[in-house]
Amino acid sequence: MELMDTAIFWHVPRSAGATMKSVLTTCLGKVIATDAGGLDGHHLDERLEIIRKPHGQFLNVDTTTTQGLKHAKSLGVIQSKAAAVIFTPFIQESTILFDRNHRGRFFTLLREPVDRIISLYYFRRMEKEEVREQTLDEFIQTSGENWMVRMLTGCMSGPLDVIHLDAAKEILRSKFLVGLIETKTESFRRFEEYFGWKFPSPVSQTCKNNMYYFEWHSKNPHPMPAEDDPVIQKIRNLNMWDLALYEYAKQLFEEQEALFWDKSSDQIALTWTSTAESVEKRENP
């Protein structure tokens, strides 16, 4: 990774984002930018600072909201090189942070969409009383659909079609190092190599193994509907574009293996600057 580039983790809900934060801060001792930095009024700070908490070090910005990204830009987060990794769900919006000399290197962990949505339902039940009163069927009807394709393309409302899917695929292909929950060992190995992360001691390595493989931060065991349950098919129908994108991500994961085993292959850029073309938002009828 280039010296002036910053790692940007696309945090897809219920896809190991919290675990990645814990490994980076607790085990590797990295400073990160995420929601924790904006707590206790720090989202209004006028000077960039590192906040030390019991579970890690964070920049005093919240990069998980669009307003927080604007605040981070005003404080020159990318230019400061103070954050080893920036966490955000907002891909299009996060490009305001970059300039020609300071680029973003995007990476992510993706989870099979049906499994992710069911996990999200049970997780939200612990947080929100209104969700506790909903059935899974009711939840999937009211919680939005095709989250990944919509967030990648910026098309948050209206119907989607194959043009949006193709745009999301191209963003993943050209801008992302892709990891998968179902192959999380190889995924993290690639992250370590690509970003040059080094665990300095056996203690830090054990910390990573415990958090990434065993403790699994925000783990939420829950029942899974039977494969022939009608609600499974309903989730698939509502999220057909995310399912198609996930299948492409699995293909991309296999293709990106060449970046790590074939040293003669050209390394793809996987960067984004503020001058990069935005995804064209198709007008919906």
Short mmCIF file of C-alpha atoms in Angstrom, two decimals:
data_model
loop_
_atom_site.label_atom_id
_atom_site.label_comp_id
_atom_site.label_asym_id
_atom_site.label_seq_id
_atom_site.Cartn_x
_atom_site.Cartn_y
_atom_site.Cartn_z
CA MET A 1 0.00 0.00 0.00
CA GLU A 2 1.27 3.49 -0.89
CA LEU A 3 2.58 5.59 2.01
CA MET A 4 -0.10 8.29 1.57
CA ASP A 5 -3.03 5.87 1.23
CA THR A 6 -5.44 5.04 4.06
CA ALA A 7 -7.30 1.77 4.59
CA ILE A 8 -11.09 2.17 4.51
CA PHE A 9 -13.22 -0.69 5.81
CA TRP A 10 -16.72 -0.86 4.35
CA HIS A 11 -18.78 -1.91 7.38
CA VAL A 12 -21.74 -4.01 6.26
CA PRO A 13 -24.06 -4.60 9.26
CA ARG A 14 -23.71 -8.02 10.91
CA SER A 15 -20.64 -8.88 8.84
CA ALA A 16 -17.83 -8.91 11.42
CA GLY A 17 -17.23 -5.17 11.44
CA ALA A 18 -17.27 -4.98 15.24
CA THR A 19 -14.84 -7.90 15.38
CA MET A 20 -12.48 -6.17 12.96
CA LYS A 21 -12.52 -3.05 15.12
CA SER A 22 -11.66 -5.09 18.22
CA VAL A 23 -8.81 -6.95 16.55
CA LEU A 24 -7.28 -3.77 15.16
CA THR A 25 -7.54 -1.72 18.35
CA THR A 26 -7.09 -4.30 21.10
CA CYS A 27 -4.72 -6.78 19.47
CA LEU A 28 -2.77 -4.63 17.00
CA GLY A 29 -2.93 -1.34 18.89
CA LYS A 30 -4.06 0.58 15.81
CA VAL A 31 -5.77 3.98 15.93
CA ILE A 32 -9.05 3.80 14.00
CA ALA A 33 -11.86 6.15 13.01
CA THR A 34 -15.37 4.90 13.69
CA ASP A 35 -18.49 5.76 15.71
CA ALA A 36 -16.72 5.48 19.07
CA GLY A 37 -14.67 8.60 18.37
CA GLY A 38 -17.71 10.83 18.10
CA LEU A 39 -19.17 9.99 21.51
CA ASP A 40 -19.27 12.34 24.50
CA GLY A 41 -19.55 15.44 22.35
CA HIS A 42 -16.39 14.80 20.35
CA HIS A 43 -18.36 15.00 17.09
CA LEU A 44 -18.19 18.78 17.63
CA ASP A 45 -14.43 19.01 18.24
CA GLU A 46 -12.55 21.58 16.17
CA ARG A 47 -9.15 19.91 16.42
CA LEU A 48 -8.14 16.36 15.56
CA GLU A 49 -7.16 14.30 18.60
CA ILE A 50 -6.65 10.69 19.61
CA ILE A 51 -9.04 9.50 22.30
CA ARG A 52 -7.79 6.68 24.51
CA LYS A 53 -10.45 4.32 25.77
CA PRO A 54 -10.16 1.02 27.69
CA HIS A 55 -10.76 -0.93 24.47
CA GLY A 56 -8.53 1.06 22.13
CA GLN A 57 -7.53 4.37 20.57
CA PHE A 58 -9.87 6.33 18.31
CA LEU A 59 -9.83 9.58 16.38
CA ASN A 60 -12.37 12.09 17.67
CA VAL A 61 -14.65 11.80 14.64
CA ASP A 62 -17.60 9.59 13.73
CA THR A 63 -17.07 8.26 10.22
CA THR A 64 -20.20 6.10 10.31
CA THR A 65 -22.54 9.01 9.50
CA THR A 66 -22.61 11.40 6.56
CA GLN A 67 -22.39 14.39 8.89
CA GLY A 68 -19.48 12.75 10.67
CA LEU A 69 -17.66 12.27 7.37
CA LYS A 70 -18.00 15.99 6.67
CA HIS A 71 -16.59 16.71 10.14
CA ALA A 72 -13.71 14.30 9.46
CA LYS A 73 -12.97 16.09 6.19
CA SER A 74 -12.91 19.48 7.92
CA LEU A 75 -10.32 18.15 10.38
CA GLY A 76 -8.17 16.63 7.63
CA VAL A 77 -8.39 13.05 8.86
CA ILE A 78 -6.94 11.47 5.72
CA GLN A 79 -4.19 14.07 5.37
CA SER A 80 -3.17 13.62 9.01
CA LYS A 81 -2.47 9.88 8.51
CA ALA A 82 -3.52 9.48 12.16
CA ALA A 83 -5.97 6.65 11.49
CA ALA A 84 -4.67 3.25 10.42
CA VAL A 85 -8.18 2.28 9.31
CA ILE A 86 -11.39 4.24 8.78
CA PHE A 87 -14.68 2.38 9.24
CA THR A 88 -17.80 3.53 7.39
CA PRO A 89 -20.93 2.13 5.73
CA PHE A 90 -20.97 5.08 3.29
CA ILE A 91 -18.84 4.46 0.21
CA GLN A 92 -19.91 7.23 -2.16
CA GLU A 93 -20.04 9.79 0.64
CA SER A 94 -16.62 8.85 2.04
CA THR A 95 -14.85 9.98 -1.14
CA ILE A 96 -15.01 13.59 0.11
CA LEU A 97 -12.17 12.67 2.47
CA PHE A 98 -9.63 12.08 -0.30
CA ASP A 99 -7.55 14.23 -2.59
CA ARG A 100 -5.08 13.50 -5.39
CA ASN A 101 -2.27 12.84 -2.95
CA HIS A 102 -4.25 10.99 -0.26
CA ARG A 103 -6.28 8.06 -1.49
CA GLY A 104 -8.46 5.40 0.07
CA ARG A 105 -7.78 1.66 -0.08
CA PHE A 106 -11.12 -0.07 0.38
CA PHE A 107 -11.62 -3.50 1.87
CA THR A 108 -14.55 -5.36 3.39
CA LEU A 109 -15.88 -8.60 4.81
CA LEU A 110 -19.11 -9.79 3.20
CA ARG A 111 -21.66 -12.25 4.53
CA GLU A 112 -24.24 -14.32 2.68
CA PRO A 113 -27.25 -11.95 2.49
CA VAL A 114 -29.98 -14.26 3.81
CA ASP A 115 -27.83 -15.24 6.79
CA ARG A 116 -26.90 -11.59 7.37
CA ILE A 117 -30.50 -10.35 7.35
CA ILE A 118 -31.68 -13.04 9.77
CA SER A 119 -28.77 -12.22 12.09
CA LEU A 120 -29.65 -8.52 11.82
CA TYR A 121 -33.23 -9.26 12.86
CA TYR A 122 -32.20 -11.07 16.04
CA PHE A 123 -29.55 -8.45 16.84
CA ARG A 124 -32.02 -5.59 16.45
CA ARG A 125 -34.45 -7.44 18.72
CA MET A 126 -31.93 -6.98 21.53
CA GLU A 127 -31.63 -3.25 20.81
CA LYS A 128 -35.09 -2.04 19.80
CA GLU A 129 -38.41 -2.77 21.43
CA GLU A 130 -40.35 -2.22 18.21
CA VAL A 131 -38.36 -5.01 16.54
CA ARG A 132 -38.98 -7.34 19.47
CA GLU A 133 -42.67 -7.04 18.65
CA GLN A 134 -42.12 -7.99 15.00
CA THR A 135 -41.92 -11.40 13.41
CA LEU A 136 -39.05 -12.08 11.02
CA ASP A 137 -41.55 -11.84 8.17
CA GLU A 138 -42.66 -8.39 9.33
CA PHE A 139 -39.07 -7.25 9.84
CA ILE A 140 -37.93 -8.04 6.32
CA GLN A 141 -40.89 -6.14 4.89
CA THR A 142 -40.00 -2.94 6.76
CA SER A 143 -36.20 -2.92 7.10
CA GLY A 144 -35.21 -2.17 3.52
CA GLU A 145 -33.75 -4.43 0.85
CA ASN A 146 -30.62 -4.87 -1.24
CA TRP A 147 -28.57 -2.84 1.24
CA MET A 148 -25.21 -3.58 -0.37
CA VAL A 149 -26.15 -2.61 -3.92
CA ARG A 150 -27.91 0.53 -2.70
CA MET A 151 -25.01 1.67 -0.53
CA LEU A 152 -22.40 1.03 -3.20
CA THR A 153 -24.32 2.86 -5.92
CA GLY A 154 -25.92 5.56 -3.76
CA CYS A 155 -29.38 4.63 -5.06
CA MET A 156 -31.22 4.49 -1.76
CA SER A 157 -34.80 4.60 -3.04
CA GLY A 158 -36.81 3.40 -5.98
CA PRO A 159 -36.55 0.10 -7.85
CA LEU A 160 -33.22 -1.42 -8.78
CA ASP A 161 -32.33 -3.25 -11.96
CA VAL A 162 -29.35 -4.91 -13.62
CA ILE A 163 -27.70 -1.54 -14.33
CA HIS A 164 -27.37 -0.91 -10.58
CA LEU A 165 -26.08 -4.44 -10.05
CA ASP A 166 -23.47 -4.01 -12.77
CA ALA A 167 -22.37 -0.68 -11.27
CA ALA A 168 -22.01 -2.28 -7.82
CA LYS A 169 -20.02 -5.16 -9.32
CA GLU A 170 -17.64 -2.75 -11.04
CA ILE A 171 -17.06 -0.82 -7.80
CA LEU A 172 -16.23 -4.04 -5.96
CA ARG A 173 -13.97 -5.22 -8.78
CA SER A 174 -12.01 -2.00 -9.23
CA LYS A 175 -11.96 -0.51 -5.72
CA PHE A 176 -12.13 -3.31 -3.13
CA LEU A 177 -10.07 -6.03 -1.60
CA VAL A 178 -12.87 -8.48 -0.86
CA GLY A 179 -13.05 -10.79 2.15
CA LEU A 180 -15.77 -13.31 2.94
CA ILE A 181 -17.06 -14.50 6.29
CA GLU A 182 -17.24 -18.04 4.95
CA THR A 183 -13.48 -17.95 4.26
CA LYS A 184 -12.50 -15.67 7.11
CA THR A 185 -9.06 -17.22 7.75
CA GLU A 186 -7.82 -16.61 4.20
CA SER A 187 -9.60 -13.24 4.14
CA PHE A 188 -7.73 -11.96 7.18
CA ARG A 189 -4.45 -13.38 5.88
CA ARG A 190 -4.90 -11.28 2.76
CA PHE A 191 -5.72 -8.17 4.80
CA GLU A 192 -2.57 -8.69 6.86
CA GLU A 193 -0.38 -9.03 3.78
CA TYR A 194 -1.98 -6.25 1.76
CA PHE A 195 -1.89 -3.65 4.53
CA GLY A 196 1.33 -4.85 6.12
CA TRP A 197 -0.20 -5.60 9.52
CA LYS A 198 2.21 -7.33 11.88
CA PHE A 199 1.27 -8.86 15.20
CA PRO A 200 4.26 -7.90 17.36
CA SER A 201 4.12 -10.73 19.89
CA PRO A 202 2.59 -14.14 20.65
CA VAL A 203 0.24 -12.32 23.02
CA SER A 204 -1.13 -10.11 20.25
CA GLN A 205 -1.46 -13.12 17.92
CA THR A 206 -3.39 -15.01 20.59
CA CYS A 207 -5.56 -11.93 21.10
CA LYS A 208 -6.40 -11.95 17.38
CA ASN A 209 -7.13 -15.67 17.35
CA ASN A 210 -9.45 -15.38 20.34
CA MET A 211 -11.36 -12.39 19.00
CA TYR A 212 -11.51 -13.36 15.34
CA TYR A 213 -12.16 -17.08 15.69
CA PHE A 214 -13.59 -17.79 19.12
CA GLU A 215 -15.09 -14.81 20.95
CA TRP A 216 -16.47 -13.11 17.80
CA HIS A 217 -17.45 -9.66 19.08
CA SER A 218 -21.24 -9.04 19.10
CA LYS A 219 -21.86 -12.73 18.53
CA ASN A 220 -25.59 -13.36 18.69
CA PRO A 221 -26.58 -17.05 18.54
CA HIS A 222 -30.07 -17.43 17.14
CA PRO A 223 -32.33 -20.02 15.49
CA MET A 224 -32.35 -20.31 11.70
CA PRO A 225 -35.54 -21.00 9.75
CA ALA A 226 -35.65 -24.27 7.85
CA GLU A 227 -34.40 -24.05 4.28
CA ASP A 228 -37.93 -24.66 2.97
CA ASP A 229 -39.50 -22.02 5.23
CA PRO A 230 -41.39 -19.50 3.02
CA VAL A 231 -39.65 -16.61 4.83
CA ILE A 232 -36.30 -17.73 3.36
CA GLN A 233 -37.64 -17.45 -0.17
CA LYS A 234 -39.20 -14.10 0.66
CA ILE A 235 -35.82 -12.76 1.80
CA ARG A 236 -34.24 -14.04 -1.39
CA ASN A 237 -36.91 -12.45 -3.57
CA LEU A 238 -36.65 -9.09 -1.82
CA ASN A 239 -32.84 -9.11 -1.94
CA MET A 240 -32.20 -10.63 -5.35
CA TRP A 241 -29.64 -7.96 -6.33
CA ASP A 242 -27.63 -8.38 -3.13
CA LEU A 243 -27.65 -12.15 -3.64
CA ALA A 244 -26.34 -11.69 -7.17
CA LEU A 245 -23.68 -9.27 -5.93
CA TYR A 246 -22.60 -11.74 -3.25
CA GLU A 247 -22.19 -14.49 -5.83
CA TYR A 248 -20.01 -12.10 -7.84
CA ALA A 249 -18.02 -11.26 -4.68
CA LYS A 250 -17.23 -14.97 -4.25
CA GLN A 251 -15.96 -15.09 -7.81
CA LEU A 252 -13.93 -11.93 -7.21
CA PHE A 253 -12.45 -13.42 -4.04
CA GLU A 254 -11.12 -16.33 -6.07
CA GLU A 255 -9.74 -14.01 -8.75
CA GLN A 256 -7.96 -11.80 -6.20
CA GLU A 257 -5.98 -14.78 -4.98
CA ALA A 258 -3.52 -14.00 -7.78
CA LEU A 259 -2.60 -10.76 -6.01
CA PHE A 260 -1.08 -12.76 -3.17
CA TRP A 261 0.31 -15.93 -4.71
CA ASP A 262 1.39 -14.79 -8.18
CA LYS A 263 3.98 -12.10 -7.50
CA SER A 264 4.45 -11.50 -11.22
CA SER A 265 0.86 -10.27 -11.64
CA ASP A 266 0.22 -6.55 -11.72
CA GLN A 267 -1.25 -5.32 -8.46
CA ILE A 268 -4.59 -3.68 -9.03
CA ALA A 269 -4.92 -0.14 -7.77
CA LEU A 270 -7.88 -0.57 -5.39
CA THR A 271 -7.81 3.15 -4.69
CA TRP A 272 -10.33 5.94 -4.69
CA THR A 273 -9.69 9.66 -4.82
CA SER A 274 -12.03 12.62 -4.59
CA THR A 275 -11.67 13.06 -8.34
CA ALA A 276 -12.89 9.54 -9.10
CA GLU A 277 -16.08 9.45 -11.10
CA SER A 278 -19.16 8.85 -9.02
CA VAL A 279 -21.50 6.05 -9.92
CA GLU A 280 -24.14 7.44 -12.19
CA LYS A 281 -27.50 7.29 -10.45
CA ARG A 282 -30.11 6.08 -12.88
CA GLU A 283 -33.37 7.95 -12.81
CA ASN A 284 -36.15 5.61 -11.79
CA PRO A 285 -39.50 5.95 -13.52
#
